[in-house]
């Protein structure tokens, strides 16, 4: 394969040079951080009074972790490190797990961020001849404007369609010959179902690729989207605390997400002990941003679970690859004492061909026990009024879940298009247990 780099020098920088770059940038970040009330207090407490107190990359371990709670405490301006008149934009997290947090950008920060996103997009084989429909929310959420700027930097024609409204999305695709889209994986599945229902033929659109991210999804879901829509799907990872998209992205080898180590320092720690896990193992991803002056965030506990692939990527990039993020530490469900991640359920059901494109996990109290119900839509070749195949499918889902993740859920089948669809991040789990007590 002919791999293409947007920034050939930085993307293939030999590791020793990459690390020297990281150290220099980390020192800069310390200088900026010390200008914020929050980090001034945190860093001086551990004896870091200036950039000169950081002598090697290993010194990062002296810096205390930053948590989402800290960011909320510092709201609104406690983490701002430049005068307000130098700030040109703010963004906020989606608030999936609570109050949103805010980050600020100066002009250079916005430029660097677009550069990283452009790198991600270009690395999937796109170029300025592509027509890019950005089917994700614009606004405070970083996914809209972040991808928009990256696409423009490459010189693609960017259509700021935003999320939702599939009929209009199809029309835009047909009218302008869209070749690449960005969306959540759940919205892409929804688009595919709607395409059938609205009678939009695959031949009437020119789609070749999609960037899918903002929420966890399994390899089976990726394959399903690729096969149903006849496109290549690339995994995109980012979080607003680290500026949003552009943190880690798959290249054309599609095996792990290159984390841009000239922009971010990554550590993988045991979420309980906060000690580094052995090389290659899974743990909580901790990130330090190196490419944003206005809100330097150091050793941020993302709560996302991942690990690094130990071997180099065939594409030649020297930046390490993250494994697909399976979920957050706080997504974990405890069902009758068994620990379970929603992604484990997703992996099973999306691998079953007869299952449709949407599902929902419901947890309730049943006396003193927990009861788990998996609701899935059925695929287009199964009819809701024909009991035999429905029963067989229900049994198949139940047995596969039981065999692979030792839970025995109730399985409910629903007609295609009948389960709720969210325009942003999908809400896959409805935990009603606290309401019952
Ligand atoms: P919030 O934390 O409120 O959801 P963000 O919009 O900043 O706000 O979302 C970032 C989070 O989304 C990440 O920390 C991660 O949990 C999830 N996420 C983003 N991209 C991916 C991806 N490709 N795979 C899995 N999870 C992802
Ligand atoms: Zn690669």
Short mmCIF file of C-alpha atoms and ligand atoms in Angstrom, two decimals:
data_model
loop_
_atom_site.label_atom_id
_atom_site.label_comp_id
_atom_site.label_asym_id
_atom_site.label_seq_id
_atom_site.Cartn_x
_atom_site.Cartn_y
_atom_site.Cartn_z
CA UNK A 1 0.00 0.00 0.00
CA UNK A 2 1.11 3.52 -0.75
CA UNK A 3 0.84 5.32 2.60
CA UNK A 4 0.60 9.10 2.47
CA UNK A 5 1.67 11.51 5.22
CA UNK A 6 0.37 15.03 5.75
CA UNK A 7 3.41 16.03 7.79
CA UNK A 8 6.05 13.50 6.67
CA UNK A 9 8.79 14.74 8.97
CA UNK A 10 6.79 14.77 12.19
CA UNK A 11 4.83 11.61 11.43
CA UNK A 12 7.99 9.57 10.90
CA UNK A 13 10.28 11.32 13.39
CA UNK A 14 12.72 8.80 14.90
CA UNK A 15 11.81 8.00 18.52
CA UNK A 16 14.80 9.74 20.16
CA UNK A 17 13.96 12.97 18.32
CA UNK A 18 10.28 12.56 19.09
CA UNK A 19 11.10 12.22 22.78
CA UNK A 20 13.40 15.25 22.71
CA UNK A 21 10.55 17.21 21.14
CA UNK A 22 8.16 15.95 23.83
CA UNK A 23 10.51 17.07 26.59
CA UNK A 24 10.87 20.56 25.12
CA UNK A 25 7.13 20.92 24.70
CA UNK A 26 6.44 19.55 28.17
CA UNK A 27 8.68 22.26 29.61
CA UNK A 28 6.69 24.86 27.68
CA UNK A 29 3.46 23.43 29.03
CA UNK A 30 4.81 23.66 32.59
CA UNK A 31 5.54 27.34 32.01
CA UNK A 32 1.98 27.94 30.83
CA UNK A 33 0.47 25.74 33.53
CA UNK A 34 2.22 27.70 36.26
CA UNK A 35 0.31 30.76 35.07
CA UNK A 36 -3.00 29.16 36.03
CA UNK A 37 -4.23 29.35 39.63
CA UNK A 38 -5.02 25.63 39.60
CA UNK A 39 -1.61 24.32 38.49
CA UNK A 40 0.37 26.96 40.35
CA UNK A 41 -0.94 25.47 43.54
CA UNK A 42 -0.65 21.84 42.38
CA UNK A 43 2.82 22.08 40.92
CA UNK A 44 4.50 24.18 43.58
CA UNK A 45 3.20 21.71 46.16
CA UNK A 46 5.36 18.99 44.54
CA UNK A 47 8.35 21.28 44.09
CA UNK A 48 7.87 22.18 40.42
CA UNK A 49 8.38 25.95 40.25
CA UNK A 50 9.52 26.33 36.68
CA UNK A 51 10.28 24.47 33.46
CA UNK A 52 13.85 23.89 34.68
CA UNK A 53 12.49 21.53 37.34
CA UNK A 54 11.55 19.07 34.56
CA UNK A 55 14.81 17.49 33.41
CA UNK A 56 13.70 14.33 31.67
CA UNK A 57 10.45 12.86 30.37
CA UNK A 58 10.44 10.60 33.39
CA UNK A 59 9.94 13.68 35.57
CA UNK A 60 6.36 13.73 34.31
CA UNK A 61 5.68 11.23 37.08
CA UNK A 62 6.24 14.01 39.62
CA UNK A 63 3.22 15.89 38.28
CA UNK A 64 -0.05 15.08 40.08
CA UNK A 65 -2.85 13.61 37.96
CA UNK A 66 -5.66 15.89 36.81
CA UNK A 67 -9.22 14.57 36.94
CA UNK A 68 -12.53 15.63 35.46
CA UNK A 69 -13.46 16.71 38.98
CA UNK A 70 -10.48 19.11 39.02
CA UNK A 71 -11.61 20.63 35.73
CA UNK A 72 -15.08 21.17 37.12
CA UNK A 73 -13.66 22.74 40.28
CA UNK A 74 -11.55 25.09 38.20
CA UNK A 75 -14.58 26.14 36.15
CA UNK A 76 -14.81 28.63 34.50
CA UNK A 77 -11.36 30.24 34.26
CA UNK A 78 -9.18 28.40 36.77
CA UNK A 79 -7.24 26.59 34.03
CA UNK A 80 -6.81 29.52 31.69
CA UNK A 81 -3.14 30.36 31.22
CA UNK A 82 -3.21 33.28 28.81
CA UNK A 83 -4.92 36.69 29.02
CA UNK A 84 -8.54 36.48 28.00
CA UNK A 85 -7.94 38.84 25.08
CA UNK A 86 -5.67 36.20 23.49
CA UNK A 87 -8.38 33.53 23.64
CA UNK A 88 -10.31 33.11 20.43
CA UNK A 89 -12.53 30.14 21.17
CA UNK A 90 -13.89 27.85 23.83
CA UNK A 91 -15.30 24.34 23.62
CA UNK A 92 -16.92 22.05 26.14
CA UNK A 93 -17.26 18.30 26.62
CA UNK A 94 -20.54 16.60 25.79
CA UNK A 95 -21.31 16.05 29.44
CA UNK A 96 -21.91 12.30 29.00
CA UNK A 97 -20.93 11.67 32.62
CA UNK A 98 -21.85 14.93 34.33
CA UNK A 99 -21.27 18.68 34.18
CA UNK A 100 -19.35 19.63 31.02
CA UNK A 101 -15.82 20.97 31.26
CA UNK A 102 -14.48 23.92 29.29
CA UNK A 103 -11.26 24.43 27.34
CA UNK A 104 -9.85 27.54 25.70
CA UNK A 105 -7.76 28.11 22.59
CA UNK A 106 -5.57 30.94 21.40
CA UNK A 107 -4.97 31.42 17.68
CA UNK A 108 -1.92 29.13 17.53
CA UNK A 109 -3.76 26.43 19.46
CA UNK A 110 -6.55 26.38 16.87
CA UNK A 111 -3.94 26.18 14.09
CA UNK A 112 -2.08 23.28 15.72
CA UNK A 113 -5.28 21.42 16.42
CA UNK A 114 -6.42 21.69 12.76
CA UNK A 115 -2.99 20.41 11.75
CA UNK A 116 -3.41 17.26 13.83
CA UNK A 117 -6.90 16.62 12.50
CA UNK A 118 -5.67 17.18 8.93
CA UNK A 119 -2.96 14.62 9.57
CA UNK A 120 -5.58 12.08 10.67
CA UNK A 121 -7.82 12.68 7.66
CA UNK A 122 -5.02 12.67 5.10
CA UNK A 123 -3.58 9.46 6.55
CA UNK A 124 -6.73 7.57 5.52
CA UNK A 125 -6.06 8.35 1.86
CA UNK A 126 -8.18 11.49 1.46
CA UNK A 127 -6.99 14.52 -0.48
CA UNK A 128 -8.23 17.88 -1.74
CA UNK A 129 -10.43 16.29 -4.39
CA UNK A 130 -12.65 14.74 -1.71
CA UNK A 131 -16.07 16.05 -0.69
CA UNK A 132 -16.41 15.74 3.06
CA UNK A 133 -19.78 15.76 4.80
CA UNK A 134 -19.33 16.33 8.51
CA UNK A 135 -22.41 14.63 10.00
CA UNK A 136 -21.72 15.48 13.63
CA UNK A 137 -22.94 18.28 15.88
CA UNK A 138 -21.38 21.68 15.49
CA UNK A 139 -21.27 24.01 18.46
CA UNK A 140 -19.65 23.50 21.83
CA UNK A 141 -18.93 19.87 20.95
CA UNK A 142 -15.44 19.62 19.47
CA UNK A 143 -16.25 17.07 16.76
CA UNK A 144 -17.99 19.52 14.43
CA UNK A 145 -15.58 22.45 14.18
CA UNK A 146 -12.54 20.23 14.82
CA UNK A 147 -13.10 18.01 11.79
CA UNK A 148 -14.33 20.95 9.78
CA UNK A 149 -11.03 22.79 10.20
CA UNK A 150 -8.98 19.67 9.49
CA UNK A 151 -10.88 19.02 6.28
CA UNK A 152 -10.47 22.61 5.13
CA UNK A 153 -6.77 22.54 5.88
CA UNK A 154 -6.38 19.65 3.44
CA UNK A 155 -8.45 21.57 0.94
CA UNK A 156 -11.39 19.21 0.73
CA UNK A 157 -14.83 20.61 0.04
CA UNK A 158 -16.35 20.51 3.53
CA UNK A 159 -20.13 20.32 3.92
CA UNK A 160 -21.04 21.36 7.48
CA UNK A 161 -24.20 19.26 7.51
CA UNK A 162 -24.22 18.61 11.24
CA UNK A 163 -25.90 15.55 12.71
CA UNK A 164 -29.42 14.19 12.32
CA UNK A 165 -31.96 14.57 9.50
CA UNK A 166 -31.04 11.60 7.33
CA UNK A 167 -33.26 12.69 4.43
CA UNK A 168 -31.31 15.90 4.09
CA UNK A 169 -28.02 14.04 4.55
CA UNK A 170 -28.88 11.78 1.58
CA UNK A 171 -29.86 14.75 -0.52
CA UNK A 172 -26.54 16.49 0.23
CA UNK A 173 -24.63 13.31 -0.57
CA UNK A 174 -26.40 12.98 -3.90
CA UNK A 175 -26.27 16.65 -4.87
CA UNK A 176 -22.59 17.23 -4.10
CA UNK A 177 -21.11 13.79 -4.61
CA UNK A 178 -19.93 13.30 -1.02
CA UNK A 179 -17.00 10.88 -0.87
CA UNK A 180 -16.28 10.88 2.86
CA UNK A 181 -18.34 11.39 6.02
CA UNK A 182 -17.68 11.77 9.71
CA UNK A 183 -20.25 10.54 12.24
CA UNK A 184 -20.71 8.45 15.32
CA UNK A 185 -20.79 4.72 14.50
CA UNK A 186 -24.37 4.55 15.79
CA UNK A 187 -25.43 7.31 13.41
CA UNK A 188 -23.74 5.53 10.50
CA UNK A 189 -25.74 2.39 11.29
CA UNK A 190 -28.88 4.49 11.46
CA UNK A 191 -28.04 6.09 8.11
CA UNK A 192 -27.73 2.66 6.56
CA UNK A 193 -31.12 1.54 7.89
CA UNK A 194 -32.77 4.75 6.71
CA UNK A 195 -31.20 4.43 3.29
CA UNK A 196 -33.09 1.21 2.74
CA UNK A 197 -36.33 2.64 4.13
CA UNK A 198 -36.12 5.78 2.02
CA UNK A 199 -35.21 3.81 -1.08
CA UNK A 200 -31.88 5.61 -1.59
CA UNK A 201 -29.81 3.35 -3.80
CA UNK A 202 -26.13 2.81 -3.07
CA UNK A 203 -25.36 3.69 -6.68
CA UNK A 204 -26.82 7.17 -6.23
CA UNK A 205 -24.10 8.14 -3.74
CA UNK A 206 -20.31 8.18 -4.15
CA UNK A 207 -19.28 7.43 -0.58
CA UNK A 208 -15.86 5.79 -0.11
CA UNK A 209 -14.86 6.38 3.50
CA UNK A 210 -16.14 7.27 6.94
CA UNK A 211 -14.49 8.45 10.12
CA UNK A 212 -16.32 7.01 13.10
CA UNK A 213 -15.70 7.96 16.69
CA UNK A 214 -16.85 9.87 19.77
CA UNK A 215 -18.17 6.66 21.33
CA UNK A 216 -16.90 3.11 21.75
CA UNK A 217 -17.70 0.48 19.14
CA UNK A 218 -16.43 -2.97 18.34
CA UNK A 219 -14.53 -4.35 15.40
CA UNK A 220 -17.73 -6.21 14.43
CA UNK A 221 -19.60 -2.91 14.22
CA UNK A 222 -16.87 -1.46 12.03
CA UNK A 223 -17.08 -4.49 9.74
CA UNK A 224 -20.85 -4.27 9.64
CA UNK A 225 -20.80 -0.61 8.58
CA UNK A 226 -18.09 -1.30 6.00
CA UNK A 227 -19.98 -4.20 4.48
CA UNK A 228 -23.42 -2.61 4.51
CA UNK A 229 -22.30 0.70 3.04
CA UNK A 230 -19.34 -0.62 0.96
CA UNK A 231 -16.92 1.89 2.46
CA UNK A 232 -13.75 1.98 4.56
CA UNK A 233 -14.31 2.99 8.17
CA UNK A 234 -11.53 4.56 10.26
CA UNK A 235 -11.61 4.83 14.02
CA UNK A 236 -11.22 8.35 15.41
CA UNK A 237 -10.45 9.01 19.07
CA UNK A 238 -10.40 12.27 20.92
CA UNK A 239 -11.79 14.04 23.95
CA UNK A 240 -12.55 17.66 24.57
CA UNK A 241 -10.03 17.93 27.42
CA UNK A 242 -7.35 17.14 24.81
CA UNK A 243 -9.00 19.55 22.30
CA UNK A 244 -11.31 16.94 20.75
CA UNK A 245 -10.65 14.92 17.58
CA UNK A 246 -7.08 14.58 16.36
CA UNK A 247 -5.63 12.77 19.37
CA UNK A 248 -5.45 9.28 17.85
CA UNK A 249 -6.61 7.90 14.51
CA UNK A 250 -6.28 4.82 12.38
CA UNK A 251 -4.07 4.88 9.32
CA UNK A 252 -4.73 2.78 6.24
CA UNK A 253 -3.32 -0.30 7.97
CA UNK A 254 -6.51 -0.08 10.12
CA UNK A 255 -4.95 -1.81 13.05
CA UNK A 256 -4.77 0.48 16.05
CA UNK A 257 -4.91 4.26 16.33
CA UNK A 258 -1.69 6.28 16.01
CA UNK A 259 -1.55 8.61 18.98
CA UNK A 260 0.22 11.79 17.89
CA UNK A 261 3.06 11.83 20.33
CA UNK A 262 4.37 15.22 19.25
CA UNK A 263 1.06 16.64 20.50
CA UNK A 264 0.30 14.41 23.48
CA UNK A 265 2.22 12.38 26.04
CA UNK A 266 0.42 9.13 26.81
CA UNK A 267 0.74 6.91 29.84
CA UNK A 268 -1.24 3.76 30.62
CA UNK A 269 -1.84 3.23 34.32
CA UNK A 270 -3.66 0.78 36.53
CA UNK A 271 -6.85 2.69 37.46
CA UNK A 272 -6.68 1.40 41.04
CA UNK A 273 -3.00 1.85 41.93
CA UNK A 274 -2.26 4.57 39.34
CA UNK A 275 1.07 2.82 38.67
CA UNK A 276 2.12 2.24 35.05
CA UNK A 277 0.95 -1.12 33.66
CA UNK A 278 3.51 -3.42 32.00
CA UNK A 279 4.28 -2.52 28.36
CA UNK A 280 1.43 -3.47 26.03
CA UNK A 281 -1.18 -4.15 28.73
CA UNK A 282 -4.57 -2.50 29.06
CA UNK A 283 -5.16 0.22 31.62
CA UNK A 284 -6.46 3.76 31.95
CA UNK A 285 -5.12 6.17 29.39
CA UNK A 286 -3.55 9.28 30.92
CA UNK A 287 -2.80 12.17 28.57
CA UNK A 288 -0.79 15.38 28.74
CA UNK A 289 -1.45 17.91 26.03
CA UNK A 290 1.63 19.46 24.40
CA UNK A 291 -0.09 21.50 21.72
CA UNK A 292 -2.36 23.91 23.55
CA UNK A 293 -1.10 26.96 25.39
CA UNK A 294 -4.35 28.51 26.57
CA UNK A 295 -5.44 25.48 28.63
CA UNK A 296 -2.52 23.21 29.42
CA UNK A 297 -3.86 19.99 30.96
CA UNK A 298 -1.28 17.70 32.51
CA UNK A 299 -1.60 13.98 33.21
CA UNK A 300 -5.33 13.92 32.61
CA UNK A 301 -7.06 10.71 33.70
CA UNK A 302 -9.26 10.02 30.70
CA UNK A 303 -11.00 7.01 32.32
CA UNK A 304 -10.76 5.40 28.87
CA UNK A 305 -9.37 1.90 28.78
CA UNK A 306 -6.73 1.03 26.21
CA UNK A 307 -3.15 -0.08 25.73
CA UNK A 308 -0.39 0.23 23.13
CA UNK A 309 0.48 -2.27 20.43
CA UNK A 310 4.13 -3.14 20.98
CA UNK A 311 5.14 -3.58 17.34
CA UNK A 312 5.69 -0.87 14.74
CA UNK A 313 3.00 -0.13 12.14
CA UNK A 314 3.60 -1.11 8.49
CA UNK A 315 2.74 2.48 7.48
CA UNK A 316 6.10 3.71 8.78
CA UNK A 317 4.79 6.21 11.31
CA UNK A 318 6.81 6.21 14.52
CA UNK A 319 3.93 7.26 16.77
CA UNK A 320 2.62 4.35 18.82
CA UNK A 321 -0.77 2.79 18.18
CA UNK A 322 -3.55 2.55 20.76
CA UNK A 323 -5.87 -0.43 20.86
CA UNK A 324 -9.54 0.24 20.14
CA UNK A 325 -10.99 1.91 23.23
CA UNK A 326 -13.52 -0.52 24.67
CA UNK A 327 -15.11 1.86 27.14
CA UNK A 328 -14.57 3.98 30.19
CA UNK A 329 -13.74 2.74 33.64
CA UNK A 330 -17.05 4.22 34.79
CA UNK A 331 -19.10 2.46 32.07
CA UNK A 332 -18.65 -0.83 33.84
CA UNK A 333 -21.87 -2.47 34.93
CA UNK A 334 -22.01 -4.83 37.86
CA UNK A 335 -24.80 -7.31 37.22
CA UNK A 336 -25.38 -9.66 40.15
CA UNK A 337 -21.72 -9.28 41.04
CA UNK A 338 -20.40 -9.90 37.54
CA UNK A 339 -18.41 -7.05 35.98
CA UNK A 340 -19.47 -6.27 32.47
CA UNK A 341 -18.74 -3.61 29.91
CA UNK A 342 -21.51 -2.62 27.48
CA UNK A 343 -18.93 -3.07 24.71
CA UNK A 344 -18.77 -6.80 25.46
CA UNK A 345 -22.48 -7.09 24.76
CA UNK A 346 -22.13 -4.99 21.62
CA UNK A 347 -19.38 -7.20 20.31
CA UNK A 348 -21.59 -10.27 20.61
CA UNK A 349 -24.77 -8.88 19.14
CA UNK A 350 -23.21 -6.94 16.27
CA UNK A 351 -21.47 -10.14 15.22
CA UNK A 352 -24.84 -11.85 14.67
CA UNK A 353 -25.89 -11.19 11.10
CA UNK A 354 -29.68 -11.32 11.64
CA UNK A 355 -29.49 -8.60 14.31
CA UNK A 356 -30.39 -5.11 13.09
CA UNK A 357 -28.45 -1.87 13.49
CA UNK A 358 -29.61 -0.61 16.87
CA UNK A 359 -29.75 -1.97 20.40
CA UNK A 360 -30.32 -0.93 24.00
CA UNK A 361 -29.25 -2.48 27.30
CA UNK A 362 -31.65 -2.10 30.23
CA UNK A 363 -30.78 -2.98 33.81
CA UNK A 364 -33.43 -3.17 36.50
CA UNK A 365 -33.97 -4.54 39.97
CA UNK A 366 -35.97 -7.73 40.24
CA UNK A 367 -36.38 -8.30 43.97
CA UNK A 368 -32.86 -8.38 45.29
CA UNK A 369 -31.39 -9.40 41.95
CA UNK A 370 -30.37 -7.38 38.93
CA UNK A 371 -32.11 -8.08 35.67
CA UNK A 372 -30.48 -7.35 32.36
CA UNK A 373 -32.52 -6.98 29.20
CA UNK A 374 -30.94 -6.69 25.80
CA UNK A 375 -33.24 -5.05 23.27
CA UNK A 376 -32.15 -5.31 19.68
CA UNK A 377 -33.70 -4.41 16.39
CA UNK A 378 -33.97 -7.17 13.79
CA UNK A 379 -32.34 -7.05 10.38
CA UNK A 380 -34.30 -6.37 7.19
CA UNK A 381 -34.69 -10.05 6.22
CA UNK A 382 -36.65 -10.96 9.36
CA UNK A 383 -40.37 -10.23 9.64
CA UNK A 384 -41.92 -9.35 12.97
CA UNK A 385 -45.06 -11.40 12.32
CA UNK A 386 -43.24 -14.65 11.75
CA UNK A 387 -42.73 -16.24 15.20
CA UNK A 388 -40.39 -19.09 14.30
CA UNK A 389 -37.36 -17.15 13.07
CA UNK A 390 -37.91 -14.59 15.82
CA UNK A 391 -37.80 -17.22 18.54
CA UNK A 392 -34.76 -18.79 16.97
CA UNK A 393 -32.96 -15.47 16.83
CA UNK A 394 -33.88 -14.60 20.42
CA UNK A 395 -32.48 -17.94 21.55
CA UNK A 396 -29.34 -17.49 19.49
CA UNK A 397 -28.61 -14.08 21.02
CA UNK A 398 -29.30 -15.33 24.52
CA UNK A 399 -27.12 -18.42 24.14
CA UNK A 400 -24.24 -16.54 22.56
CA UNK A 401 -24.27 -13.91 25.31
CA UNK A 402 -24.41 -16.60 27.94
CA UNK A 403 -21.55 -18.56 26.41
CA UNK A 404 -19.27 -15.60 25.83
CA UNK A 405 -19.90 -13.34 28.79
CA UNK A 406 -21.68 -15.65 31.26
CA UNK A 407 -24.76 -13.55 31.70
CA UNK A 408 -28.26 -14.73 31.06
CA UNK A 409 -30.18 -11.73 29.82
CA UNK A 410 -33.74 -11.36 28.66
CA UNK A 411 -33.71 -10.68 24.95
CA UNK A 412 -36.34 -8.52 23.29
CA UNK A 413 -36.55 -8.12 19.54
CA UNK A 414 -37.83 -4.92 18.00
CA UNK A 415 -38.72 -3.83 14.52
CA UNK A 416 -36.03 -2.02 12.55
CA UNK A 417 -36.13 1.73 13.34
CA UNK A 418 -38.17 1.39 16.53
CA UNK A 419 -35.48 1.83 19.19
CA UNK A 420 -34.49 5.41 20.10
CA UNK A 421 -31.74 7.01 18.01
CA UNK A 422 -29.63 9.75 19.46
CA UNK A 423 -28.22 12.49 17.24
CA UNK A 424 -25.03 12.72 19.26
CA UNK A 425 -23.46 9.96 21.26
CA UNK A 426 -25.65 6.88 21.49
CA UNK A 427 -27.15 6.11 24.89
CA UNK A 428 -26.83 2.34 24.96
CA UNK A 429 -27.41 1.66 28.62
CA UNK A 430 -30.45 2.46 30.70
CA UNK A 431 -29.68 1.60 34.29
CA UNK A 432 -32.92 1.89 36.25
CA UNK A 433 -31.65 0.24 39.40
CA UNK A 434 -31.20 3.31 41.53
CA UNK A 435 -34.73 4.43 40.68
CA UNK A 436 -36.18 1.19 42.06
CA UNK A 437 -34.79 1.46 45.58
P1 LIG B 1 -17.77 13.44 27.29
O1 LIG B 1 -16.60 13.00 28.11
O2 LIG B 1 -18.74 14.29 28.04
O3 LIG B 1 -18.42 12.34 26.50
P2 LIG B 1 -16.27 14.33 24.97
O4 LIG B 1 -17.10 14.81 23.87
O5 LIG B 1 -15.02 15.04 25.25
O6 LIG B 1 -17.16 14.43 26.24
O7 LIG B 1 -16.01 12.79 24.71
C1 LIG B 1 -14.78 12.15 24.83
C2 LIG B 1 -14.98 10.71 25.19
O8 LIG B 1 -15.67 10.00 24.15
C3 LIG B 1 -13.68 9.96 25.32
O9 LIG B 1 -13.09 10.16 26.58
C4 LIG B 1 -14.14 8.54 25.11
O10 LIG B 1 -14.71 7.99 26.30
C5 LIG B 1 -15.21 8.66 24.06
N1 LIG B 1 -14.66 8.39 22.73
C6 LIG B 1 -14.30 9.28 21.81
N2 LIG B 1 -13.84 8.66 20.67
C7 LIG B 1 -13.90 7.34 20.91
C8 LIG B 1 -13.56 6.17 20.15
N3 LIG B 1 -13.09 6.22 18.91
N4 LIG B 1 -13.73 4.97 20.75
C9 LIG B 1 -14.20 4.88 22.00
N5 LIG B 1 -14.56 5.94 22.76
C10 LIG B 1 -14.41 7.15 22.22
ZN1 LIG B 2 0.04 3.14 10.67
#
